[in-house]
Tab-separated table of C-alpha atoms in Angstrom:
chain	number	residue	atom	x	y	z
A	1	MET	CA	0.049	-0.120	-0.300
A	2	GLU	CA	2.591	2.208	-1.023
A	3	GLY	CA	1.936	6.440	-0.692
A	4	THR	CA	-0.989	5.698	1.805
A	5	ALA	CA	-0.654	6.428	5.319
A	6	VAL	CA	-1.714	3.915	7.619
A	7	ASP	CA	-1.152	2.881	11.561
A	8	THR	CA	-0.560	-1.278	10.496
A	9	ASP	CA	-1.142	-3.349	7.143
A	10	VAL	CA	-4.091	-5.653	8.785
A	11	VAL	CA	-6.436	-4.961	11.617
A	12	VAL	CA	-7.677	-8.297	12.940
A	13	VAL	CA	-10.968	-7.757	15.083
A	14	GLY	CA	-11.294	-10.391	17.923
A	15	ALA	CA	-8.824	-12.592	20.412
A	16	GLY	CA	-10.422	-16.221	19.396
A	17	PRO	CA	-8.569	-18.804	18.032
A	18	THR	CA	-9.121	-17.362	14.571
A	19	GLY	CA	-8.135	-13.630	14.742
A	20	LEU	CA	-5.318	-15.113	16.888
A	21	MET	CA	-4.206	-17.503	14.069
A	22	LEU	CA	-4.584	-15.152	11.911
A	23	ALA	CA	-1.982	-12.274	13.454
A	24	GLY	CA	0.788	-14.919	13.968
A	25	GLU	CA	1.078	-16.461	10.164
A	26	LEU	CA	0.947	-12.821	9.258
A	27	ALA	CA	3.217	-11.743	11.458
A	28	LEU	CA	5.410	-14.509	10.060
A	29	GLY	CA	4.422	-13.605	6.801
A	30	GLY	CA	5.939	-10.035	7.142
A	31	ALA	CA	3.111	-8.102	7.919
A	32	ARG	CA	1.886	-5.762	10.086
A	33	VAL	CA	-0.644	-6.605	12.830
A	34	ILE	CA	-2.258	-5.324	15.491
A	35	VAL	CA	-5.009	-7.454	16.702
A	36	VAL	CA	-8.329	-5.789	19.173
A	37	GLU	CA	-10.345	-7.212	21.774
A	38	LYS	CA	-12.945	-6.121	23.935
A	39	LEU	CA	-12.267	-8.677	26.627
A	40	THR	CA	-9.547	-7.154	29.142
A	41	GLU	CA	-8.439	-10.872	29.776
A	42	PRO	CA	-9.119	-14.180	28.584
A	43	THR	CA	-12.041	-15.898	29.243
A	44	MET	CA	-10.388	-19.238	30.833
A	45	GLN	CA	-13.898	-20.445	29.427
A	46	SER	CA	-13.197	-24.221	27.777
A	47	ARG	CA	-15.621	-23.573	24.867
A	48	GLY	CA	-14.367	-25.348	22.117
A	49	LEU	CA	-12.253	-28.627	22.984
A	50	GLY	CA	-10.243	-30.064	20.898
A	51	PHE	CA	-9.264	-29.923	17.054
A	52	THR	CA	-9.756	-31.975	13.723
A	53	ALA	CA	-6.750	-33.654	12.038
A	54	ARG	CA	-6.089	-31.283	9.720
A	55	THR	CA	-5.985	-28.615	12.177
A	56	MET	CA	-3.365	-30.806	14.349
A	57	GLU	CA	-1.666	-30.552	11.257
A	58	THR	CA	-1.929	-27.220	10.902
A	59	PHE	CA	-0.743	-26.660	14.026
A	60	ASP	CA	2.099	-29.097	13.528
A	61	GLN	CA	3.745	-27.105	9.832
A	62	ARG	CA	3.934	-24.179	12.384
A	63	GLY	CA	5.809	-26.188	15.200
A	64	LEU	CA	3.330	-24.962	17.357
A	65	LEU	CA	2.335	-28.733	18.773
A	66	PRO	CA	4.600	-28.724	21.492
A	67	ARG	CA	3.451	-26.050	23.365
A	68	TRP	CA	-0.382	-28.162	24.332
A	69	GLY	CA	2.763	-30.337	25.635
A	70	SER	CA	0.404	-34.115	25.724
A	71	LEU	CA	-2.369	-34.224	23.545
A	72	GLU	CA	-5.061	-36.643	23.634
A	73	THR	CA	-6.127	-37.783	20.436
A	74	MET	CA	-9.557	-39.451	18.792
A	75	PRO	CA	-8.563	-42.650	17.469
A	76	VAL	CA	-13.059	-42.906	17.380
A	77	GLY	CA	-15.352	-40.240	15.956
A	78	HIS	CA	-18.980	-40.460	14.689
A	79	PHE	CA	-21.528	-38.860	12.063
A	80	GLY	CA	-24.097	-38.014	13.703
A	81	GLY	CA	-23.933	-39.960	16.921
A	82	VAL	CA	-23.083	-43.064	13.968
A	83	GLN	CA	-19.892	-44.381	14.873
A	84	PHE	CA	-16.957	-45.164	12.697
A	85	ASP	CA	-12.879	-45.833	13.417
A	86	TYR	CA	-10.749	-43.137	12.189
A	87	SER	CA	-7.486	-45.538	11.357
A	88	VAL	CA	-9.984	-46.449	8.181
A	89	LEU	CA	-8.206	-43.351	6.626
A	90	PRO	CA	-5.243	-44.401	4.427
A	91	ASP	CA	-3.072	-41.408	6.927
A	92	SER	CA	-4.366	-42.420	10.041
A	93	HIS	CA	-4.728	-39.498	11.425
A	94	PHE	CA	-6.499	-38.636	14.603
A	95	GLY	CA	-7.824	-35.248	15.883
A	96	ALA	CA	-7.236	-34.255	19.789
A	97	ARG	CA	-10.184	-34.209	22.083
A	98	GLY	CA	-10.304	-32.661	26.104
A	99	VAL	CA	-8.280	-29.572	24.642
A	100	VAL	CA	-10.015	-26.159	26.661
A	101	GLN	CA	-10.167	-23.366	24.663
A	102	TRP	CA	-8.333	-20.812	26.617
A	103	LYS	CA	-5.596	-22.929	26.538
A	104	THR	CA	-5.328	-22.458	23.038
A	105	GLU	CA	-5.617	-19.367	23.316
A	106	GLU	CA	-2.917	-18.622	25.431
A	107	VAL	CA	-0.142	-20.740	23.261
A	108	LEU	CA	-1.105	-18.754	20.067
A	109	GLU	CA	-1.558	-15.036	21.716
A	110	LYS	CA	1.668	-15.802	23.254
A	111	TRP	CA	3.239	-17.189	19.684
A	112	ALA	CA	1.832	-14.348	18.386
A	113	ALA	CA	2.983	-12.112	20.385
A	114	GLU	CA	6.914	-13.454	20.133
A	115	LEU	CA	6.021	-13.364	15.832
A	116	GLY	CA	5.606	-9.442	16.768
A	117	ALA	CA	1.990	-9.423	16.920
A	118	ASP	CA	0.534	-6.424	18.937
A	119	ILE	CA	-2.417	-7.370	20.495
A	120	ARG	CA	-4.283	-4.798	22.564
A	121	ARG	CA	-7.103	-5.367	25.162
A	122	GLY	CA	-9.713	-3.989	26.319
A	123	TRP	CA	-10.548	-1.770	22.528
A	124	GLU	CA	-13.712	-2.469	21.271
A	125	PHE	CA	-15.539	-1.572	17.278
A	126	ALA	CA	-17.034	1.138	17.514
A	127	GLU	CA	-17.741	1.624	14.261
A	128	LEU	CA	-16.206	1.837	9.831
A	129	ALA	CA	-15.391	4.953	8.297
A	130	ASP	CA	-17.203	4.645	4.622
A	131	GLY	CA	-14.855	4.132	1.964
A	132	PHE	CA	-13.686	0.742	2.659
A	133	LEU	CA	-14.663	-0.843	-0.663
A	134	ASP	CA	-12.927	1.572	-3.171
A	135	GLY	CA	-10.580	3.044	-0.800
A	136	ASP	CA	-7.426	2.848	-0.482
A	137	ALA	CA	-6.992	1.958	3.441
A	138	VAL	CA	-9.755	0.878	6.191
A	139	GLU	CA	-10.246	2.826	9.017
A	140	ILE	CA	-11.815	1.934	12.433
A	141	ALA	CA	-12.871	3.940	14.875
A	142	LEU	CA	-12.634	2.391	19.077
A	143	ASP	CA	-13.645	2.732	22.663
A	144	THR	CA	-10.547	2.324	24.496
A	145	PRO	CA	-9.157	2.504	27.945
A	146	GLU	CA	-7.714	5.536	26.998
A	147	GLY	CA	-10.932	7.067	25.405
A	148	PRO	CA	-12.150	6.901	21.975
A	149	ARG	CA	-8.623	5.773	19.278
A	150	ARG	CA	-8.647	5.396	15.224
A	151	LEU	CA	-7.009	3.081	13.316
A	152	ARG	CA	-6.097	3.072	9.749
A	153	ALA	CA	-4.553	0.315	7.716
A	154	SER	CA	-4.472	-1.374	4.513
A	155	TYR	CA	-6.812	-4.961	5.742
A	156	LEU	CA	-9.695	-4.996	8.126
A	157	VAL	CA	-10.254	-9.139	9.307
A	158	GLY	CA	-13.624	-9.364	11.727
A	159	CYS	CA	-12.835	-12.282	13.095
A	160	ASP	CA	-15.300	-11.293	15.943
A	161	GLY	CA	-18.071	-14.212	16.467
A	162	SER	CA	-21.626	-14.983	15.589
A	163	ARG	CA	-22.760	-11.627	16.746
A	164	SER	CA	-19.892	-10.309	14.545
A	165	ARG	CA	-20.417	-6.383	14.606
A	166	ILE	CA	-17.702	-6.413	11.278
A	167	ARG	CA	-19.870	-8.125	9.558
A	168	LYS	CA	-23.192	-5.715	10.223
A	169	ALA	CA	-21.159	-2.581	10.212
A	170	ALA	CA	-19.541	-3.839	6.101
A	171	GLY	CA	-22.754	-4.765	5.459
A	172	PHE	CA	-22.234	-8.845	5.170
A	173	ASP	CA	-25.399	-10.272	4.748
A	174	PHE	CA	-26.057	-13.491	6.707
A	175	PRO	CA	-28.505	-15.648	5.320
A	176	GLY	CA	-28.945	-19.651	6.397
A	177	ILE	CA	-31.609	-21.128	8.498
A	178	PRO	CA	-32.980	-19.999	12.147
A	179	ALA	CA	-33.058	-21.529	14.860
A	180	SER	CA	-35.586	-24.650	15.775
A	181	ARG	CA	-34.012	-25.527	19.601
A	182	LYS	CA	-32.248	-24.283	22.540
A	183	MET	CA	-29.496	-26.521	23.810
A	184	TYR	CA	-26.894	-26.228	26.757
A	185	VAL	CA	-23.579	-26.023	27.651
A	186	ALA	CA	-21.888	-26.698	30.823
A	187	ASP	CA	-18.955	-27.704	32.932
A	188	VAL	CA	-19.961	-29.139	35.643
A	189	VAL	CA	-18.793	-29.734	39.122
A	190	GLY	CA	-19.757	-32.000	42.123
A	191	CYS	CA	-22.011	-34.840	39.960
A	192	ASP	CA	-20.744	-37.913	39.313
A	193	LEU	CA	-21.417	-38.432	36.319
A	194	ARG	CA	-20.675	-41.154	33.764
A	195	PRO	CA	-18.845	-40.339	30.446
A	196	ARG	CA	-20.969	-40.162	26.912
A	197	TYR	CA	-18.296	-39.238	24.551
A	198	LEU	CA	-20.192	-39.752	21.849
A	199	GLY	CA	-23.456	-38.433	23.186
A	200	GLU	CA	-27.077	-40.781	24.454
A	201	ARG	CA	-30.211	-40.664	22.710
A	202	LEU	CA	-33.297	-40.928	24.635
A	203	PRO	CA	-36.340	-40.351	24.548
A	204	LYS	CA	-37.195	-36.771	25.179
A	205	GLY	CA	-33.630	-35.599	23.695
A	206	MET	CA	-29.726	-36.347	23.500
A	207	VAL	CA	-26.755	-35.508	26.389
A	208	MET	CA	-22.985	-36.219	26.048
A	209	VAL	CA	-20.379	-35.770	29.140
A	210	GLY	CA	-17.047	-36.018	28.536
A	211	PRO	CA	-13.978	-35.500	31.745
A	212	LEU	CA	-12.074	-32.483	31.423
A	213	GLY	CA	-9.652	-33.741	34.532
A	214	ASP	CA	-9.598	-32.378	38.134
A	215	GLY	CA	-13.605	-32.988	38.716
A	216	VAL	CA	-15.080	-31.187	36.227
A	217	ASN	CA	-17.317	-32.602	33.845
A	218	ARG	CA	-18.700	-30.948	29.952
A	219	LEU	CA	-22.196	-31.917	29.664
A	220	ILE	CA	-23.869	-31.000	26.975
A	221	ALA	CA	-28.246	-30.956	27.056
A	222	CYS	CA	-30.667	-31.081	23.928
A	223	PRO	CA	-33.765	-31.343	25.045
A	224	HIS	CA	-36.779	-31.795	22.701
A	225	GLY	CA	-39.165	-29.026	22.273
A	226	THR	CA	-36.994	-25.872	23.737
A	227	PRO	CA	-38.105	-22.869	22.530
A	228	VAL	CA	-35.670	-21.155	20.948
A	229	SER	CA	-33.960	-18.292	22.491
A	230	ASP	CA	-30.680	-16.058	21.731
A	231	ARG	CA	-27.726	-17.952	20.441
A	232	ASP	CA	-24.685	-18.813	22.584
A	233	THR	CA	-26.265	-16.689	26.277
A	234	THR	CA	-25.713	-17.071	30.046
A	235	VAL	CA	-27.656	-19.270	31.075
A	236	PRO	CA	-28.252	-19.903	35.453
A	237	PHE	CA	-27.200	-24.141	36.244
A	238	GLU	CA	-30.205	-24.617	37.572
A	239	GLU	CA	-32.186	-24.581	34.110
A	240	VAL	CA	-29.059	-26.738	32.865
A	241	ALA	CA	-29.850	-28.758	35.787
A	242	ASP	CA	-33.361	-29.135	35.277
A	243	ALA	CA	-33.747	-29.572	31.281
A	244	TRP	CA	-30.884	-32.617	32.012
A	245	GLU	CA	-33.565	-34.070	34.679
A	246	HIS	CA	-36.248	-33.524	31.954
A	247	ILE	CA	-34.069	-35.544	29.754
A	248	THR	CA	-32.258	-38.031	31.968
A	249	GLY	CA	-34.129	-38.599	35.281
A	250	GLU	CA	-30.664	-37.945	36.579
A	251	ASP	CA	-31.177	-34.633	39.652
A	252	ILE	CA	-27.915	-32.733	39.424
A	253	HIS	CA	-29.318	-29.857	41.419
A	254	HIS	CA	-26.642	-30.235	44.167
A	255	GLY	CA	-23.862	-29.621	41.994
A	256	GLY	CA	-22.686	-26.538	40.933
A	257	ALA	CA	-20.892	-25.012	36.992
A	258	LYS	CA	-17.758	-23.113	36.126
A	259	TRP	CA	-19.525	-21.821	33.350
A	260	VAL	CA	-22.675	-22.497	31.613
A	261	SER	CA	-24.191	-21.044	28.037
A	262	SER	CA	-26.865	-21.939	25.309
A	263	PHE	CA	-26.542	-22.575	22.050
A	264	THR	CA	-28.941	-23.157	19.129
A	265	ASP	CA	-29.133	-24.779	15.610
A	266	ALA	CA	-29.066	-21.826	13.678
A	267	THR	CA	-27.297	-22.322	10.119
A	268	ARG	CA	-26.013	-19.350	7.932
A	269	GLN	CA	-22.980	-18.017	5.707
A	270	THR	CA	-21.923	-15.080	4.485
A	271	SER	CA	-22.416	-15.095	1.180
A	272	GLU	CA	-18.921	-13.185	0.410
A	273	TYR	CA	-15.919	-13.765	2.289
A	274	ARG	CA	-14.349	-10.338	1.164
A	275	ARG	CA	-15.880	-6.650	0.648
A	276	GLY	CA	-13.114	-4.196	-0.393
A	277	ARG	CA	-10.443	-4.486	2.130
A	278	VAL	CA	-12.687	-6.177	4.357
A	279	PHE	CA	-12.871	-10.127	5.624
A	280	LEU	CA	-14.766	-12.085	7.251
A	281	ALA	CA	-13.088	-15.460	9.325
A	282	GLY	CA	-14.137	-17.917	11.424
A	283	ASP	CA	-17.794	-17.865	13.277
A	284	ALA	CA	-18.168	-14.167	11.555
A	285	ALA	CA	-18.088	-15.474	8.306
A	286	HIS	CA	-20.002	-18.926	8.989
A	287	ILE	CA	-22.524	-20.555	12.307
A	288	HIS	CA	-23.810	-24.374	12.797
A	289	LEU	CA	-24.646	-26.897	15.123
A	290	PRO	CA	-21.415	-27.833	17.176
A	291	ALA	CA	-21.405	-30.823	15.559
A	292	GLY	CA	-17.841	-33.096	16.452
A	293	GLY	CA	-16.153	-29.396	17.267
A	294	GLN	CA	-15.507	-28.117	13.933
A	295	GLY	CA	-16.398	-24.493	14.520
A	296	LEU	CA	-12.908	-23.852	16.004
A	297	SER	CA	-10.807	-25.724	13.470
A	298	THR	CA	-12.267	-24.214	10.791
A	299	GLY	CA	-12.039	-20.884	11.592
A	300	VAL	CA	-8.401	-21.434	12.495
A	301	GLN	CA	-7.963	-23.118	9.164
A	302	ASP	CA	-9.529	-20.061	7.011
A	303	ALA	CA	-7.078	-17.910	9.362
A	304	VAL	CA	-3.709	-20.252	8.082
A	305	ASN	CA	-5.531	-19.917	4.103
A	306	LEU	CA	-6.120	-16.376	3.893
A	307	GLY	CA	-3.016	-15.109	6.503
A	308	TRP	CA	0.084	-15.795	4.098
A	309	LYS	CA	-1.500	-14.171	1.291
A	310	LEU	CA	-2.845	-10.719	2.851
A	311	ALA	CA	1.177	-11.144	4.033
A	312	LEU	CA	1.995	-11.054	0.673
A	313	VAL	CA	0.504	-8.542	-0.780
A	314	THR	CA	0.561	-6.102	1.865
A	315	ARG	CA	4.269	-6.337	1.668
A	316	GLY	CA	3.915	-5.688	-2.343
A	317	ALA	CA	4.804	-9.273	-3.194
A	318	ALA	CA	1.994	-10.339	-5.147
A	319	PRO	CA	-1.107	-8.501	-6.598
A	320	GLU	CA	-4.275	-8.044	-4.840
A	321	ALA	CA	-6.360	-10.151	-7.136
A	322	LEU	CA	-4.268	-12.794	-4.933
A	323	LEU	CA	-6.998	-12.542	-2.381
A	324	ASP	CA	-9.786	-13.232	-4.036
A	325	SER	CA	-8.616	-16.705	-3.608
A	326	TYR	CA	-9.836	-16.575	-0.327
A	327	HIS	CA	-13.498	-16.548	-0.596
A	328	ALA	CA	-12.720	-19.074	-3.889
A	329	GLU	CA	-11.309	-21.434	-2.147
A	330	ARG	CA	-13.139	-20.742	1.990
A	331	HIS	CA	-16.726	-19.921	0.757
A	332	PRO	CA	-16.924	-24.055	-0.124
A	333	VAL	CA	-15.951	-25.270	2.619
A	334	GLY	CA	-17.697	-23.193	5.077
A	335	ARG	CA	-20.642	-24.096	2.790
A	336	ARG	CA	-19.658	-28.237	2.940
A	337	LEU	CA	-19.254	-27.646	6.717
A	338	LEU	CA	-23.140	-26.511	7.486
A	339	MET	CA	-24.020	-29.424	5.002
A	340	ASN	CA	-22.706	-32.152	7.274
A	341	THR	CA	-23.311	-30.335	10.724
A	342	ARG	CA	-27.171	-29.993	9.575
A	343	ALA	CA	-27.082	-33.159	8.636
A	344	GLN	CA	-25.508	-34.565	11.802
A	345	GLY	CA	-28.474	-32.524	13.614
A	346	THR	CA	-31.259	-34.215	12.023
A	347	ILE	CA	-29.578	-37.654	12.713
A	348	PHE	CA	-28.754	-37.218	16.056
A	349	LEU	CA	-31.414	-34.555	17.157
A	350	GLY	CA	-34.504	-35.762	15.136
A	351	GLY	CA	-35.916	-37.902	17.476
A	352	GLU	CA	-38.258	-41.085	16.530
A	353	GLN	CA	-38.781	-39.171	12.456
A	354	ALA	CA	-34.785	-40.212	12.323
A	355	ASP	CA	-34.686	-43.437	13.868
A	356	PRO	CA	-34.749	-45.140	9.928
A	357	LEU	CA	-32.364	-42.253	8.513
A	358	ARG	CA	-29.623	-43.131	11.693
A	359	GLU	CA	-30.591	-47.195	10.669
A	360	LEU	CA	-29.517	-46.721	7.016
A	361	PHE	CA	-26.462	-44.668	8.226
A	362	ALA	CA	-25.447	-47.956	10.518
A	363	GLU	CA	-26.059	-49.790	7.384
A	364	LEU	CA	-23.969	-47.696	4.597
A	365	LEU	CA	-21.256	-48.049	7.915
A	366	ARG	CA	-20.814	-51.192	6.825
A	367	TYR	CA	-18.328	-50.082	4.065
A	368	ASP	CA	-14.823	-48.703	4.093
A	369	ASP	CA	-15.654	-46.382	1.603
A	370	VAL	CA	-18.047	-44.785	3.124
A	371	LYS	CA	-16.413	-44.976	6.322
A	372	LYS	CA	-13.667	-43.101	4.799
A	373	HIS	CA	-16.010	-40.416	3.154
A	374	LEU	CA	-17.398	-39.645	6.244
A	375	ALA	CA	-14.366	-39.450	8.331
A	376	GLY	CA	-12.947	-36.902	5.959
A	377	ILE	CA	-15.649	-34.912	6.048
A	378	VAL	CA	-15.518	-34.450	9.930
A	379	SER	CA	-11.339	-34.596	9.815
A	380	HIS	CA	-11.533	-31.552	7.480
A	381	LEU	CA	-8.612	-34.010	5.567
A	382	ASP	CA	-10.799	-34.500	2.093
A	383	ILE	CA	-10.790	-30.751	1.059
A	384	ARG	CA	-9.469	-29.924	-2.359
A	385	TYR	CA	-9.232	-26.304	-3.431
A	386	ASP	CA	-10.628	-25.751	-7.009
A	387	LEU	CA	-6.942	-24.400	-8.621
A	388	GLY	CA	-8.296	-25.107	-11.575
A	389	ALA	CA	-6.973	-26.774	-15.208
A	390	GLN	CA	-3.897	-27.981	-12.999
A	391	GLU	CA	-6.269	-30.282	-10.959
A	392	THR	CA	-7.981	-31.360	-13.441
A	393	ASP	CA	-5.781	-32.386	-15.789
A	394	GLY	CA	-2.533	-32.413	-13.253
A	395	HIS	CA	-1.309	-34.307	-10.470
A	396	PRO	CA	-4.055	-35.809	-8.186
A	397	LEU	CA	-2.450	-34.136	-5.117
A	398	VAL	CA	-2.663	-30.886	-6.707
A	399	GLY	CA	-5.324	-28.744	-4.902
A	400	ARG	CA	-5.135	-31.109	-1.560
A	401	ARG	CA	-3.569	-30.589	1.453
A	402	MET	CA	0.440	-32.798	0.655
A	403	PRO	CA	-0.048	-35.680	3.184
A	404	PRO	CA	2.075	-36.108	5.530
A	405	ARG	CA	4.653	-38.033	4.696
A	406	THR	CA	8.807	-38.076	5.724
A	407	LEU	CA	10.909	-37.098	3.493
A	408	VAL	CA	14.981	-37.417	3.218
A	409	GLY	CA	17.489	-35.238	1.960
A	410	GLU	CA	21.431	-34.002	2.664
A	411	GLY	CA	20.667	-33.578	6.164
A	412	GLY	CA	18.610	-36.393	7.134
A	413	GLU	CA	15.193	-36.972	7.784
A	414	THR	CA	12.760	-34.452	7.687
A	415	ARG	CA	8.503	-34.222	6.956
A	416	ILE	CA	6.822	-31.823	4.764
A	417	ALA	CA	5.753	-29.706	8.128
A	418	GLU	CA	9.238	-29.056	9.586
A	419	LEU	CA	9.490	-27.591	5.624
A	420	LEU	CA	6.703	-25.420	6.088
A	421	HIS	CA	7.918	-24.220	10.249
A	422	ALA	CA	8.487	-20.619	8.013
A	423	GLY	CA	5.324	-20.126	6.674
A	424	ARG	CA	6.751	-19.674	3.376
A	425	GLY	CA	5.956	-22.156	0.261
A	426	VAL	CA	7.931	-24.958	-0.698
A	427	LEU	CA	9.406	-26.885	-3.539
A	428	LEU	CA	9.556	-29.981	-3.236
A	429	ASP	CA	12.937	-30.859	-5.846
A	430	LEU	CA	12.277	-35.291	-6.393
A	431	ALA	CA	14.812	-35.646	-8.840
A	432	ASP	CA	17.570	-33.399	-8.014
A	433	ASP	CA	16.507	-31.210	-10.833
A	434	ALA	CA	18.652	-27.997	-11.512
A	435	ALA	CA	16.111	-26.989	-13.937
A	436	ALA	CA	13.554	-26.650	-11.160
A	437	ARG	CA	15.817	-24.883	-8.529
A	438	ASP	CA	17.216	-22.378	-11.009
A	439	ALA	CA	12.927	-21.995	-11.844
A	440	ALA	CA	11.985	-20.933	-8.143
A	441	ALA	CA	15.130	-18.768	-7.979
A	442	GLY	CA	13.287	-15.531	-9.018
A	443	TRP	CA	11.164	-16.170	-5.575
A	444	GLN	CA	14.016	-16.792	-3.464
A	445	GLY	CA	12.124	-15.304	-0.020
A	446	ARG	CA	8.659	-16.618	-0.469
A	447	VAL	CA	9.519	-20.131	-1.762
A	448	ASP	CA	11.932	-22.174	0.046
A	449	VAL	CA	13.478	-25.474	-2.292
A	450	ALA	CA	13.826	-28.502	-0.482
A	451	THR	CA	15.857	-31.413	-2.752
A	452	VAL	CA	14.639	-34.472	-0.894
A	453	ALA	CA	12.938	-37.793	-1.854
A	454	ALA	CA	10.324	-39.934	-0.460
A	455	ALA	CA	11.570	-41.882	2.804
A	456	ASP	CA	9.550	-44.842	2.822
A	457	ALA	CA	7.174	-46.646	0.082
A	458	ALA	CA	3.810	-44.526	1.727
A	459	GLY	CA	5.745	-41.185	0.110
A	460	THR	CA	6.841	-43.006	-2.713
A	461	GLU	CA	3.282	-43.780	-3.508
A	462	ALA	CA	1.971	-40.263	-3.025
A	463	LEU	CA	4.193	-38.775	-4.919
A	464	ALA	CA	4.483	-40.997	-8.063
A	465	GLY	CA	4.166	-38.750	-11.174
A	466	ALA	CA	6.207	-35.922	-9.836
A	467	THR	CA	9.629	-35.053	-9.582
A	468	ALA	CA	8.682	-31.567	-8.508
A	469	VAL	CA	5.599	-30.580	-5.814
A	470	LEU	CA	4.867	-27.082	-4.900
A	471	VAL	CA	3.305	-26.106	-1.358
A	472	ARG	CA	1.679	-23.109	-0.370
A	473	PRO	CA	2.541	-22.171	2.981
A	474	ASP	CA	-0.512	-23.276	4.249
A	475	GLY	CA	0.090	-27.053	3.292
A	476	TYR	CA	-1.782	-27.115	0.152
A	477	VAL	CA	-0.320	-28.383	-3.197
A	478	ALA	CA	-0.680	-25.743	-5.862
A	479	TRP	CA	1.676	-27.485	-8.389
A	480	ALA	CA	3.384	-31.668	-9.246
A	481	GLY	CA	5.218	-32.088	-12.511
A	482	THR	CA	7.829	-34.044	-14.107
A	483	SER	CA	9.477	-30.548	-16.075
A	484	ALA	CA	10.074	-27.131	-14.555
A	485	ALA	CA	8.507	-26.561	-18.320
A	486	ASP	CA	5.735	-28.394	-17.089
A	487	GLY	CA	4.258	-24.725	-15.832
A	488	LEU	CA	6.308	-24.826	-12.867
A	489	ALA	CA	6.617	-21.035	-13.345
A	490	PRO	CA	3.083	-19.818	-13.939
A	491	ALA	CA	1.572	-21.268	-10.815
A	492	LEU	CA	5.091	-19.396	-8.436
A	493	GLU	CA	3.802	-15.957	-10.153
A	494	ARG	CA	0.054	-17.423	-9.438
A	495	TRP	CA	0.458	-17.872	-5.576
A	496	PHE	CA	3.745	-15.734	-5.040
A	497	GLY	CA	3.834	-12.481	-6.543
A	498	PRO	CA	5.998	-11.915	-9.868
A	499	ALA	CA	9.800	-13.231	-9.689
A	500	ALA	CA	12.391	-10.948	-8.357
A	501	ARG	CA	14.436	-8.824	-11.081
């Protein structure tokens, strides 16, 4: 944004997992970023518990997984309560469970701050100045502990949740299906509850229980026929205990709760993820029934898709047109997320009317192809971005995430996740091809070159038919071929801007 007086390259509104992941990605990519968050302190609430398998890989790509310490993984999953084993997937990847959201936010905030992100708590968005659709910058007004302030940035990203004020101020729509039922979630103490990890359907509703440690249990109660109220509102524990007793017949009123909330099955998605210089990510762009804990993970992946692109553009390394690929790639992912969570809600919460559907799914899950398909959906490992002709005519990996294969080079064994720690693209030179390395020379600093080979048969099989593979910073394959003349240079320019002189 040469010649434009701005306070920073990007302002991110919201310091939840999506906003903090985006801040870290931007800072890693060399962009200046300010995060504004209305809360003066982290909530320390458990909220989203765990990550999908693809988000585990995403954190691994940045070297973040050790910061959580030991993570409990989920070898077994379900689709609408119909159980399957994740080991049916070729890579046998599992997600993590029981990871409280405040810990995720703590890890991501520390990482982003270490990279230079400026995180300002107690700064609440007030309004958006005119001109964001056609101006050369975007300006917002904020209420801060020191009084009213204004910030001017090249771009603004709303990561401020389901009731996003950025979404409303910037004129984004939010079409979808309104809520039809109210449900409850609580972290309860003083109650002896047996685990119900995958949920239990009863005549009057559905309940789930998962231990969080130290005598705390995560409880979800979904009674049939509960009148709808506002989504994600705080409710008294007594109301949750009433719902629990109504469904199960068990009295837990003697207990208490460290955190209580309610939610609904409202399903909405904005029609556009970008309006001019304003973007939406996470719950600000899409809300859904929290089936399978996919919301936090989808928001993190939104952030990783957008972050490296915004960083390249704000550095002047890539044209602004690159930013259109954010909506093009992530909107279909969000749409499919809403489809799968609605389907799960119908199967799991549909009462007796849904019994035939549940029976049919149980029959279908006897087939490995069906298990793989559903496991791919809820793990997010099946995502494939439409990259055009190269995907249609090229290598089967193009548009998909690079599978976690062990590679070997001069320095010994490595993994694609380790090669992506710097947040740059990676060209895998699989044939010690000087022509491929020379072709990438103009993108030094944006794309690293690694001369490697598959270390085992699994890697050889996955990479068969390619002597070079271009992997984007978010871990997705942008190009694969047998010769630099097969379109490597156009792919480099498309995703990383023009070559340096």
